[in-house]
Short mmCIF file of C-alpha atoms and ligand atoms in Angstrom, two decimals:
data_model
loop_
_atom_site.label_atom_id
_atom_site.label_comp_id
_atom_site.label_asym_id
_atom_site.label_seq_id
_atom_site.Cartn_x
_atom_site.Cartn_y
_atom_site.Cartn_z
CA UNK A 1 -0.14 31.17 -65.69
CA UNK A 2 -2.37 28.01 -65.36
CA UNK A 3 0.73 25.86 -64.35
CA UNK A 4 1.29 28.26 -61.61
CA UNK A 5 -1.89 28.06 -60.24
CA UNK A 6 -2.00 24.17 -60.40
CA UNK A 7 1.60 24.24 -58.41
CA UNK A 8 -0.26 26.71 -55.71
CA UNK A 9 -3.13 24.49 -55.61
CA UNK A 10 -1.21 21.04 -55.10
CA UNK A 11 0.89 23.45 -52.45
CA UNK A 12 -1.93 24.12 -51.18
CA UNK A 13 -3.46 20.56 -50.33
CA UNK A 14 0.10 19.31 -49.51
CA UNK A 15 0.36 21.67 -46.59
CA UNK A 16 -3.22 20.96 -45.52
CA UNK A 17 -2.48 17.66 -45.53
CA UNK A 18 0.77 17.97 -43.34
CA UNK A 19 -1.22 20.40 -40.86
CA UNK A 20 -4.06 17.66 -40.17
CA UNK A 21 -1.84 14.80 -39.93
CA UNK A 22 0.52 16.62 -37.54
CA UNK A 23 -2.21 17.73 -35.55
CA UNK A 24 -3.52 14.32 -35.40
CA UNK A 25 -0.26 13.26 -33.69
CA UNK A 26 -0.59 16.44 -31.66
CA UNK A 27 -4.13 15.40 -30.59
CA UNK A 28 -3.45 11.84 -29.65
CA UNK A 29 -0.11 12.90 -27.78
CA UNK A 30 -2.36 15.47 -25.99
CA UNK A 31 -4.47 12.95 -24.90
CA UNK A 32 -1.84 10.47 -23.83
CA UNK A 33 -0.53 13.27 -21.65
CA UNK A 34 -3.43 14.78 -20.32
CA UNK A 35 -4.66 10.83 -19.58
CA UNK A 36 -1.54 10.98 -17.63
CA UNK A 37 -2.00 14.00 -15.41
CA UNK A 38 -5.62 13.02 -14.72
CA UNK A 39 -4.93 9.73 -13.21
CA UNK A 40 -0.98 10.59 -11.69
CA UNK A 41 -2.27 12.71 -8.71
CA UNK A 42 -4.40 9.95 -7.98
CA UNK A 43 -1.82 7.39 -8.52
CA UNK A 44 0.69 9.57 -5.98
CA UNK A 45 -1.86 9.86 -3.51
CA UNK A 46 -2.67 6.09 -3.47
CA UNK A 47 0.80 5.05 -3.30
CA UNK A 48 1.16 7.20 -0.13
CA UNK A 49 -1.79 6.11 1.25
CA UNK A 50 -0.31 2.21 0.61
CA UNK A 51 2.86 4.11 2.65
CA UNK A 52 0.72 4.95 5.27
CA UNK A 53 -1.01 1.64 6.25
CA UNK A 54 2.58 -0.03 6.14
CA UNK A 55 3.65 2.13 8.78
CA UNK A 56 0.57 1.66 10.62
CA UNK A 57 0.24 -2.51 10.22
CA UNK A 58 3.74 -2.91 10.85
CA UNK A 59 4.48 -0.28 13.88
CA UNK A 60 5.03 -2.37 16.22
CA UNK A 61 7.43 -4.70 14.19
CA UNK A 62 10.91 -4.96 14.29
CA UNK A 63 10.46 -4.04 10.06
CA UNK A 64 8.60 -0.75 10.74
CA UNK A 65 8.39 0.28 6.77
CA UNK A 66 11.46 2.52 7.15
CA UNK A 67 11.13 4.46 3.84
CA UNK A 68 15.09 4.51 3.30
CA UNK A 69 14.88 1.16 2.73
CA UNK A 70 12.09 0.95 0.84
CA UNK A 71 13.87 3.33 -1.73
CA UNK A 72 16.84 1.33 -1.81
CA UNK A 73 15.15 -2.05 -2.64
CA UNK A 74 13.15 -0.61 -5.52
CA UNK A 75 15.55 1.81 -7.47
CA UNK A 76 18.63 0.27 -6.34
CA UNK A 77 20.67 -3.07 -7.13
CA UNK A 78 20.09 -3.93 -3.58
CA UNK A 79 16.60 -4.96 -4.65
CA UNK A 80 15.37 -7.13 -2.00
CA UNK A 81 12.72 -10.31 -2.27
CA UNK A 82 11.36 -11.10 0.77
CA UNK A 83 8.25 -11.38 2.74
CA UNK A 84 8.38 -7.51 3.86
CA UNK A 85 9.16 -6.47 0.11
CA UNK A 86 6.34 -8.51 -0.85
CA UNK A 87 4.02 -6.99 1.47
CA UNK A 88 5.02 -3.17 0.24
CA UNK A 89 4.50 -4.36 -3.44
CA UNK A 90 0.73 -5.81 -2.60
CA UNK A 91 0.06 -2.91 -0.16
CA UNK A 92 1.23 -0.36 -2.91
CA UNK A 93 -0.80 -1.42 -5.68
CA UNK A 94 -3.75 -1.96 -3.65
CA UNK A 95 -3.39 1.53 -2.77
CA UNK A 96 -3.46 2.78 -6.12
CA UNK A 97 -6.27 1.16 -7.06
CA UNK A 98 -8.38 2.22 -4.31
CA UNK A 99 -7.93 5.72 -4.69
CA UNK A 100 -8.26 5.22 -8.49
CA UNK A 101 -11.43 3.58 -7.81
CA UNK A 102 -12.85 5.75 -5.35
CA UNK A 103 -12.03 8.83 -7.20
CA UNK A 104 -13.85 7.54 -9.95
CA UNK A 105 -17.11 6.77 -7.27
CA UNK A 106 -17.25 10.42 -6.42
CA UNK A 107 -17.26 11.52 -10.19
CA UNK A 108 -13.32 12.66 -10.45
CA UNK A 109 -13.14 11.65 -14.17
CA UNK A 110 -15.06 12.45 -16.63
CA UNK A 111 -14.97 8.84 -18.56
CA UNK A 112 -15.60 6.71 -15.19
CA UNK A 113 -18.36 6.72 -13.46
CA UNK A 114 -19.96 3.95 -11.03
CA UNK A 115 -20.45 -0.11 -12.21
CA UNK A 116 -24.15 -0.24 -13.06
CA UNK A 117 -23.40 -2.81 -15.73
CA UNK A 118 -25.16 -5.71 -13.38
CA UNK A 119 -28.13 -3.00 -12.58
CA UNK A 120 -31.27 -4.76 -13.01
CA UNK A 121 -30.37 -8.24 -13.02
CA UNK A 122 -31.03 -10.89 -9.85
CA UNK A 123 -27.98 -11.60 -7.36
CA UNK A 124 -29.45 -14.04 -5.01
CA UNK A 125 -32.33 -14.95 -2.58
CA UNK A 126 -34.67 -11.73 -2.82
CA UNK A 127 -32.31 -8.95 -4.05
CA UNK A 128 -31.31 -7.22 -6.98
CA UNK A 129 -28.40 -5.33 -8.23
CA UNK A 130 -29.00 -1.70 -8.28
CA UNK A 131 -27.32 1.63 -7.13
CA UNK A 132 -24.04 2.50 -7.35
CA UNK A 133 -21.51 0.19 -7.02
CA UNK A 134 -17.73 1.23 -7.06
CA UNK A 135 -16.19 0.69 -10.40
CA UNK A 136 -13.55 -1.28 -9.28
CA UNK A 137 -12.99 -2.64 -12.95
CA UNK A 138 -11.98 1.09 -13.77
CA UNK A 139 -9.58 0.88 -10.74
CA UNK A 140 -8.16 -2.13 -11.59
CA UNK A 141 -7.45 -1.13 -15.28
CA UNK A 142 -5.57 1.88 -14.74
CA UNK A 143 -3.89 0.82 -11.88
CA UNK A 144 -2.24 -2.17 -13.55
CA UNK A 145 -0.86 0.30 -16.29
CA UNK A 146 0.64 2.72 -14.15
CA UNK A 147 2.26 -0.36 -11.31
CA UNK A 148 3.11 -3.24 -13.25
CA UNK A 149 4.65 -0.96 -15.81
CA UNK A 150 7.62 -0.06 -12.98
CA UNK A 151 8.75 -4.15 -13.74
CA UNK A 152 10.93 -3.94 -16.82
CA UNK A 153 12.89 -7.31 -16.10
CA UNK A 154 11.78 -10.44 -16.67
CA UNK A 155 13.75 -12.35 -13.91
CA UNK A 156 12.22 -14.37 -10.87
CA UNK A 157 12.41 -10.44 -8.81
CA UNK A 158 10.31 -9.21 -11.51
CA UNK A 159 7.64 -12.23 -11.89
CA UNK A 160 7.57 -11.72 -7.87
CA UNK A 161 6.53 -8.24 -8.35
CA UNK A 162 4.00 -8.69 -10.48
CA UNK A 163 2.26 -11.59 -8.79
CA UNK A 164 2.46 -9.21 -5.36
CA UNK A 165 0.75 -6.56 -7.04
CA UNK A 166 -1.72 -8.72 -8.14
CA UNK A 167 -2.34 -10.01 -4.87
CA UNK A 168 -2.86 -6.27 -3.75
CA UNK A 169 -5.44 -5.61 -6.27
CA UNK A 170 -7.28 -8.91 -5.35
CA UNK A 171 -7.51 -7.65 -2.00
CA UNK A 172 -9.11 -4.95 -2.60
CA UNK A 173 -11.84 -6.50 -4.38
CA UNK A 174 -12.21 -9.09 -2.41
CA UNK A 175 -12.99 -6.94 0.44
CA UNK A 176 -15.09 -4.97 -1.10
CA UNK A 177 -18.98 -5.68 0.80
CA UNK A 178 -22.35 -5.36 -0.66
CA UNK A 179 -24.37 -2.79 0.64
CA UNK A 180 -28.23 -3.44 -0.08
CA UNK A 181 -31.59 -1.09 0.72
CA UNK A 182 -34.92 -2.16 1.54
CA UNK A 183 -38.17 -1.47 -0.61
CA UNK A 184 -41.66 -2.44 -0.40
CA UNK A 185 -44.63 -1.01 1.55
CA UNK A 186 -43.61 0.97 4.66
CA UNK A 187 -39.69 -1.08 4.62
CA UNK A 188 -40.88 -4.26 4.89
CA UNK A 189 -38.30 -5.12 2.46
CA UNK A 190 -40.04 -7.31 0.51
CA UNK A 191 -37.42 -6.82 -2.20
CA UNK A 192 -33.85 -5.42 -1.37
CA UNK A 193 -31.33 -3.30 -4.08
CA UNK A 194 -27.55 -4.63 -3.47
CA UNK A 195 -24.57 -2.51 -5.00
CA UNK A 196 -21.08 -3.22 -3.99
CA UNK A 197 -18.63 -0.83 -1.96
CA UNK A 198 -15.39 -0.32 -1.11
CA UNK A 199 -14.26 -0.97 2.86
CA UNK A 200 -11.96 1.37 4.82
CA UNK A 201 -8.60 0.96 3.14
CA UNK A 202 -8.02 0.04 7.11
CA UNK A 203 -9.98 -3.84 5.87
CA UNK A 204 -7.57 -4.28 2.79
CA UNK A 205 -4.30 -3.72 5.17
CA UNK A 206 -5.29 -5.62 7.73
CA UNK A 207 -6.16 -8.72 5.22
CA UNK A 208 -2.48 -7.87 3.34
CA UNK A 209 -1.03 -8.11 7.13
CA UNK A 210 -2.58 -11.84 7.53
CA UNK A 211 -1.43 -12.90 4.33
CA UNK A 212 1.82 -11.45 5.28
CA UNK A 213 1.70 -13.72 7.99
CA UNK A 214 1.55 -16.69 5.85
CA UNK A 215 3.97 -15.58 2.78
CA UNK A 216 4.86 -18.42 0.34
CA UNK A 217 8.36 -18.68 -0.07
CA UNK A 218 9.62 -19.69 -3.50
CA UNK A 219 13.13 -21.41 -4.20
CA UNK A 220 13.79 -19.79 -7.94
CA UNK A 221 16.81 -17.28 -6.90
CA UNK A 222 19.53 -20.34 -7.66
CA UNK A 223 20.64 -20.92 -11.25
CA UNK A 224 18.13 -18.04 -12.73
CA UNK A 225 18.95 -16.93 -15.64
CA UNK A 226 17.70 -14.96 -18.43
CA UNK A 227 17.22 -18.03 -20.85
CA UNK A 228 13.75 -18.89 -22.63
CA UNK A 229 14.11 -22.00 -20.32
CA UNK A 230 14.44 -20.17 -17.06
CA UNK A 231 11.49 -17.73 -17.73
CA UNK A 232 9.54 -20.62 -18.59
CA UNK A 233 10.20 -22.27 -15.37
CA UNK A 234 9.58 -18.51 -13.49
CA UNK A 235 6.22 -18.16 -15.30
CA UNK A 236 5.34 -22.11 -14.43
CA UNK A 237 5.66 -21.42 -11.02
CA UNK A 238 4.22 -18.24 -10.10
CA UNK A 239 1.12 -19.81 -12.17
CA UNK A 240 0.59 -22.65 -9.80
CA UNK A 241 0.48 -20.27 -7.10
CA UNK A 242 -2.79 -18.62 -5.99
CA UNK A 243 -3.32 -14.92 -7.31
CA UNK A 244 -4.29 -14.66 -3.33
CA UNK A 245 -1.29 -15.49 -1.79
CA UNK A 246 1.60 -13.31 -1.21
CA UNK A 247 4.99 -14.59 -2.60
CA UNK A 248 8.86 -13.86 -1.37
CA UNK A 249 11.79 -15.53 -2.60
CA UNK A 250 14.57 -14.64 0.02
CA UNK A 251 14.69 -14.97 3.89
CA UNK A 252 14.42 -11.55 5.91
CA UNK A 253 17.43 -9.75 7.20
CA UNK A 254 17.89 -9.33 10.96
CA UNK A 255 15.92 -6.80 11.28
CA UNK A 256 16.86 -6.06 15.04
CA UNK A 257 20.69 -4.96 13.58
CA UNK A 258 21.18 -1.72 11.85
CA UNK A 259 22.33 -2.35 8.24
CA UNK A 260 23.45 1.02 6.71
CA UNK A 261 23.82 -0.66 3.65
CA UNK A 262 20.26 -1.83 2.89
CA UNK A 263 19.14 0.99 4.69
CA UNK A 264 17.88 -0.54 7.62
CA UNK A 265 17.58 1.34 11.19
CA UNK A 266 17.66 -1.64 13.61
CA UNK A 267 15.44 -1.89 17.00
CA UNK A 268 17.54 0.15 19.24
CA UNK A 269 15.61 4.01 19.90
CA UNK A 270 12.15 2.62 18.78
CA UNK A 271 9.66 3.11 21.36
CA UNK A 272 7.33 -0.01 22.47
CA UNK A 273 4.25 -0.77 24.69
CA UNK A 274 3.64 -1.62 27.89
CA UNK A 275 0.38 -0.62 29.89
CA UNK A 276 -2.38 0.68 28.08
CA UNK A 277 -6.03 0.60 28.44
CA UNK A 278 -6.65 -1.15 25.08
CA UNK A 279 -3.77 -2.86 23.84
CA UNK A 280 -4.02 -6.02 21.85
CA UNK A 281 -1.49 -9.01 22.05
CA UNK A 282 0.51 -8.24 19.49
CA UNK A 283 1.17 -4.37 21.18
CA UNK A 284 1.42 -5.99 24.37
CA UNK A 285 4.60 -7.98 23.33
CA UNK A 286 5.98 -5.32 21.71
CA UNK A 287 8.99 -4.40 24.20
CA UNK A 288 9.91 -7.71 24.61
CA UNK A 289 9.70 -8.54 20.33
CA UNK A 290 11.32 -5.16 19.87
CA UNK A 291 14.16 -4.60 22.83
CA UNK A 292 14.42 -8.19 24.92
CA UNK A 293 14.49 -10.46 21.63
CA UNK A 294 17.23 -8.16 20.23
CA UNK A 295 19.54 -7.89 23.03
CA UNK A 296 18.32 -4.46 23.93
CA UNK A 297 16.90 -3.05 27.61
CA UNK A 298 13.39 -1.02 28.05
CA UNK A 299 14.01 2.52 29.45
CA UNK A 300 11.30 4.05 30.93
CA UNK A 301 10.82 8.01 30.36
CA UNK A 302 8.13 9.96 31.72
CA UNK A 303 7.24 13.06 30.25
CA UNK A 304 4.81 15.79 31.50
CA UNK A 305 2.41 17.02 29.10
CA UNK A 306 0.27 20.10 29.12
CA UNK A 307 -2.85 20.17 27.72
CA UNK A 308 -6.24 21.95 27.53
CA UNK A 309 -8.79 21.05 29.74
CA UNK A 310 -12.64 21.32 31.97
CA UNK A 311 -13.55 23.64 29.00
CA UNK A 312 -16.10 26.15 29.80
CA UNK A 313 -18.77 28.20 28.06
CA UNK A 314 -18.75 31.61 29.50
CA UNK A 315 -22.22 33.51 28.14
CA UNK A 316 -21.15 35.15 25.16
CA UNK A 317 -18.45 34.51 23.24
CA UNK A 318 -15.57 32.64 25.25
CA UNK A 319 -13.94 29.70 25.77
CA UNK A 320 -12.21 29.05 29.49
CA UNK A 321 -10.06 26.25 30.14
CA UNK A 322 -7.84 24.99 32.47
CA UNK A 323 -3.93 23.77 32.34
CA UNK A 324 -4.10 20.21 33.37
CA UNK A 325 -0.60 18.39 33.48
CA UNK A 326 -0.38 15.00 33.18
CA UNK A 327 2.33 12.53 33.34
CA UNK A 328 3.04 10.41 30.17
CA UNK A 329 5.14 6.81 30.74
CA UNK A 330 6.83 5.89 27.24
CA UNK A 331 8.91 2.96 26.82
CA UNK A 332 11.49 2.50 24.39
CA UNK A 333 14.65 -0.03 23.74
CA UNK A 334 18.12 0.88 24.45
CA UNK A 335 21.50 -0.69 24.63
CA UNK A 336 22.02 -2.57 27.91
CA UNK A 337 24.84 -1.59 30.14
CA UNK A 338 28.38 -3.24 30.26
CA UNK A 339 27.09 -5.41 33.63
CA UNK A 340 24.51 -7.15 31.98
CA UNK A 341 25.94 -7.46 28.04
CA UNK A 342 27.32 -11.22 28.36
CA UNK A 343 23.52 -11.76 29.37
CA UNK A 344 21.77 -10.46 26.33
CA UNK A 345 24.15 -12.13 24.06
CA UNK A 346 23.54 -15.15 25.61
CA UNK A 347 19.52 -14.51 25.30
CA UNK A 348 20.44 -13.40 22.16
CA UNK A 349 21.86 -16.68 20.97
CA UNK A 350 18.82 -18.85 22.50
CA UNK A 351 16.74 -16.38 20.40
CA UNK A 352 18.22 -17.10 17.29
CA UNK A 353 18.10 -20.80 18.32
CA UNK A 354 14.70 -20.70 18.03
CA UNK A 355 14.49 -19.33 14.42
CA UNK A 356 11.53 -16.88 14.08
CA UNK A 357 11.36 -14.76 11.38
C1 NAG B 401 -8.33 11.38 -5.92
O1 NAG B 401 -8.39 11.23 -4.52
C2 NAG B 401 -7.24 11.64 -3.85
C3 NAG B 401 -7.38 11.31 -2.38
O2 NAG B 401 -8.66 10.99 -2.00
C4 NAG B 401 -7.02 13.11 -4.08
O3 NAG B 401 -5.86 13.54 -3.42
C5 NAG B 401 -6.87 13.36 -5.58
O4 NAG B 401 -6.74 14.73 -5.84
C6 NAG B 401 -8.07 12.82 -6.31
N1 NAG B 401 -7.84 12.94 -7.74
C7 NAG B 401 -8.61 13.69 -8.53
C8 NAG B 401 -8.26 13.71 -9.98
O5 NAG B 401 -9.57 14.31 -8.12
C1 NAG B 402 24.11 -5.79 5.60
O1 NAG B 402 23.44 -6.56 4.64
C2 NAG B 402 24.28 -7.07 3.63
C3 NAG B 402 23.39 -7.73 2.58
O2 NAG B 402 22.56 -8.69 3.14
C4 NAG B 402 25.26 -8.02 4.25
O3 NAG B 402 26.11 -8.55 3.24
C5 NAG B 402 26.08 -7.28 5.29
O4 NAG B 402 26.94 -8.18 5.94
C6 NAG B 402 25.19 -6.61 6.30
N1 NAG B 402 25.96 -5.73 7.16
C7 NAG B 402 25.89 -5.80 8.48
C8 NAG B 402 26.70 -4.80 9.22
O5 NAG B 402 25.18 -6.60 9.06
C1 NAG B 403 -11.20 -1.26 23.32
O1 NAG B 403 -11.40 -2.61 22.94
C2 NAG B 403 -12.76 -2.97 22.82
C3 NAG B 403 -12.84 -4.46 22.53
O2 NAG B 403 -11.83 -4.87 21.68
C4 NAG B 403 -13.42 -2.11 21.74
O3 NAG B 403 -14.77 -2.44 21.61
C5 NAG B 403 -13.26 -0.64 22.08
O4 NAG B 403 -13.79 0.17 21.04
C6 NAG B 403 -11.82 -0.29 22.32
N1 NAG B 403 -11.69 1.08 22.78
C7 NAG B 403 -10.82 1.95 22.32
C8 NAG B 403 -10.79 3.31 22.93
O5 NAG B 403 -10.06 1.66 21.41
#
């Protein structure tokens, strides 16, 4: 009778035992997850908003950010190194980490909250940190797990990856400006409160797009293998190399041709610009970079538009507007006719004489 009990009793504890441990696991897995699905909306959205400013900073380029290709050269063996891929990577990752970041600024997570860690303490002639500064630490954490955790391989590609993505978070803190408010009697800002901020993600593309501009190309592709000796020499390297300069290790394609196989469109279709009220230098040279440079001719197409307009209030309620028509010009590069072919080629050939990429 009393062993029975005993055996019940050591039953008993046994399966209490089991219960807590397995819900341990249960509750750490839970969290692991559910740390997941907080931050992976946020993650998607600042990935496509890395998309985004690609296709804006490089719209008038011959590379345009064509998403095809983009696909291809990161889940494909047709990964490709060079200064464009190197741009996406930085663009990417700065993207996630600004969203991560700003997310946490408006009070998105409930563990992050703003960088008041410096609050209090003296930044320079006559001000002091204070407020609410964007916790780009947070960013900059979380980001890293979710990005740098796509590189699996430890080959030059890889170590390229990496030090882009890096570049892409630097950016964004680097850009970020300090934002300070007066006090003393009546604002005469005897003492000022600083707290940093994040810029329009529009500042951290258009600092990616200079750096694209001035790429470091690495010669590490020949004779890279997987030995302790090779990664050695990859991780040597990439060291000496400034965490603020973008890094490619291959020359661009022709980006004027259509290349089905990497996924690439080619010039001909894309529409350029001509005449506009406010274009800059770069837009202005955009049918020659885009159609003349690649052998292709400018068509002109006008297109009438209809649109809304001399809007009036009529006493009460309505809206009355007019029709107004107006004719659009758009440009945009097509193949030359037979006539004027052996031309283009032969533009085409002093082009490439003159080697830009
Ligand atoms: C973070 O911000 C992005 C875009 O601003 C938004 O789409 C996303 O839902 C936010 N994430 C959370 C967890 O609120
Ligand atoms: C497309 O690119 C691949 C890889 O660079 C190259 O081998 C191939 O010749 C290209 N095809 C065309 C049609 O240019
Ligand atoms: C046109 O360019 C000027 C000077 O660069 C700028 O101040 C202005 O805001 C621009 N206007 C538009 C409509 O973009």
């Amino acid at each position: 009778m009393f062993m029975h009990l005993e055996v019940y009793y050591y039953a008993f504890i046994l399966m209490r035992f089991i219960l807590c441990i397995s819900s341990q696991i249960f509750l750490v897995w839970f969290a692991l997850f559910q740390a997941y699905l907080i931050y992976s909306s946020s993650v998607a959205a600042g990935a496509q908003s890395g998309i985004e400013e690609c296709k804006y900073q490089f719209a008038w380029d011959r590379w345009n950010c064509p998403e095809r290709a983009l696909q291809l050269s990161t889940h494909s063996g047709l990964r490709s190194a060079n200064r464009e891929t190197a741009f996406f990577h930085a663009i990417s990752s700065a993207g996630v980490m600004y969203t991560l970041t700003r997310n946490c600024s408006l009070g998105d997570f409930d563990n992050c909250g703003c960088d008041d860690t410096r609050n209090g303490q003296r930044g320079g002639q006559g001000w002091l940190w204070g407020g609410c500064s964007d916790n780009n630490g947070f960013g900059e954490a979380i980001s890293k797990q979710f990005v740098d955790a796509l590189e699996t391989g430890q080959d030059s590609r890889a170590a390229m990856n990496l030090h882009n993505n890096e570049v892409g978070r630097k950016a964004v803190k680097g850009t970020m400006q300090r934002t300070c408010k007066c006090h003393g009697v009546s604002g005469s800002c005897t003492t000022q409160t600083c707290w940093l901020q994040l810029p329009e993600f529009r500042e951290v593309g258009n600092y990616l797009k200079e750096k694209y501009h001035r790429a470091v190309k690495v010669d590490l592709l020949r004779g890279a293998g997987n030995s302790a000796a090779s990664r050695g020499a990859i991780a040597e390297t990439f060291s000496s190399i400034s965490r603020k300069e973008l890094v490619h290790l291959e020359d661009s394609p022709d980006y004027c041709l259509e290349n089905r196989t990497l996924g690439l469109p080619g010039t001909e279709g894309r529409e350029c610009l001509r005449k506009g009220k406010n274009l800059s230098k770069w837009e202005k040279r955009s049918c020659k970079r885009l159609c003349g440079e690649c052998g292709l001719a400018v068509e002109e197409r006008r297109a009438e538009t209809v649109s809304s307009c001399n809007c009036k209030f009529h006493w009460c309620c309505a809206v009355k507007c007019e029709q107004c028509r107006k004719i659009v010009t758009k440009y945009y590069c097509v193949k030359r006719t037979k006539q004027v072919k052996t031309d283009s080629a032969s533009r085409r050939r002093s082009y490439r004489l003159k080697k830009k990429h």
